[in-house]
Amino acid sequence: MKDLLKLKSSLAEEIENILNAQIKVEAHASALYLAMSSWCDDQGFDNAAAFFARQSDEERAHMLKLFKYVGDRGGRAISPEITNVPTDFESFRGVFEQTLEQEMFVTEQFNNIADVCMKSKDYVTFNFVQWFLEEQVEEEYVARRIIELFDVIGEQGTGQWEIDKHLVKVTFDEA
Amino acid sequence: MICPLANVEKVFDTEHGVVYQCSRQNCYWLEFQGTTTAFKISDLFLFKKRIDAIDIEAMLSESSRSYDFEIVMPFRTERCYLLNVSDILNLREILAGTKFMIQLNSEVKRCLRRGCVIA
Ligand SMILES: [Fe+2]
Ligand SMILES: [Fe+2]
């Protein structure tokens, strides 16, 4: 019997499903960072608001990168439903702690995807997710460094203003 | 009815229905409830998802008449399925068997391909 399955798609169903699940995670991250941007703006943290707006765009770009890959391999990418997006956050510091938690969660997800790819011998997708794994090193680093600013500068007096001023300077050097 | 020119092979059958693959048109024919319907492979799998997602428990526990049947009209077909609980179970069995056979065939083909190249 002719193999119509492979004519349609190079992605195993399991791989297509976990990639679609990750599309949803990235879309949710994008919505979360947009909410944080709005909150920071409301609280008067201009730079943090801009930082999270940019993060939100980046997460959407991640989502689209996965989206395109699923389609390119013959799978069906699913535009996800996003729910549970918070509108309020406890504190300036808390927002960044939640960011770090979110990024560590994403890293764990990609580790898991790489693991599934390895087990099902899909080294094409395994190779594709390497880019994301590398990206996560930067994402976690930046969040962690910004949290450290809260201790280094301190939040008393004009501290929060200083933190907001300095957090844009946190960058990641690969070398 | 299946196109007489079609080059069909049986994929899976039960006493309630059967699925054929047409390797000329690259599609599947589902014979069920006395009707025959063609699906592209992705549509067939979507149809399976749709049928698997029906909440049978709700159908059984709701006493209202409108819960006795589920209406399913798959896109890109002219079919309108009116399904009661036992129809749904029968259809699930056919679609699950079909999917398994399609995947098995693909796996066998993959092994054979390897054998050809290496041997
Ligand atoms: Fe991301
Ligand atoms: Fe991220």
Coordinates of C-alpha atoms and ligand atoms in Angstrom, one line a residue, chain A residues 26 59 62 106 136 139, ligand 1:
Chain A
E26 CA 5.5 30.8 23.6
E59 CA 8.2 35.5 22.3
H62 CA 9.7 32.3 18.8
V106 CA 10.6 27.2 28.9
Q136 CA 17.4 30.1 26.8
E139 CA 17.0 34.6 28.5
Ligands
FE1 FE 10.7 31.9 24.0

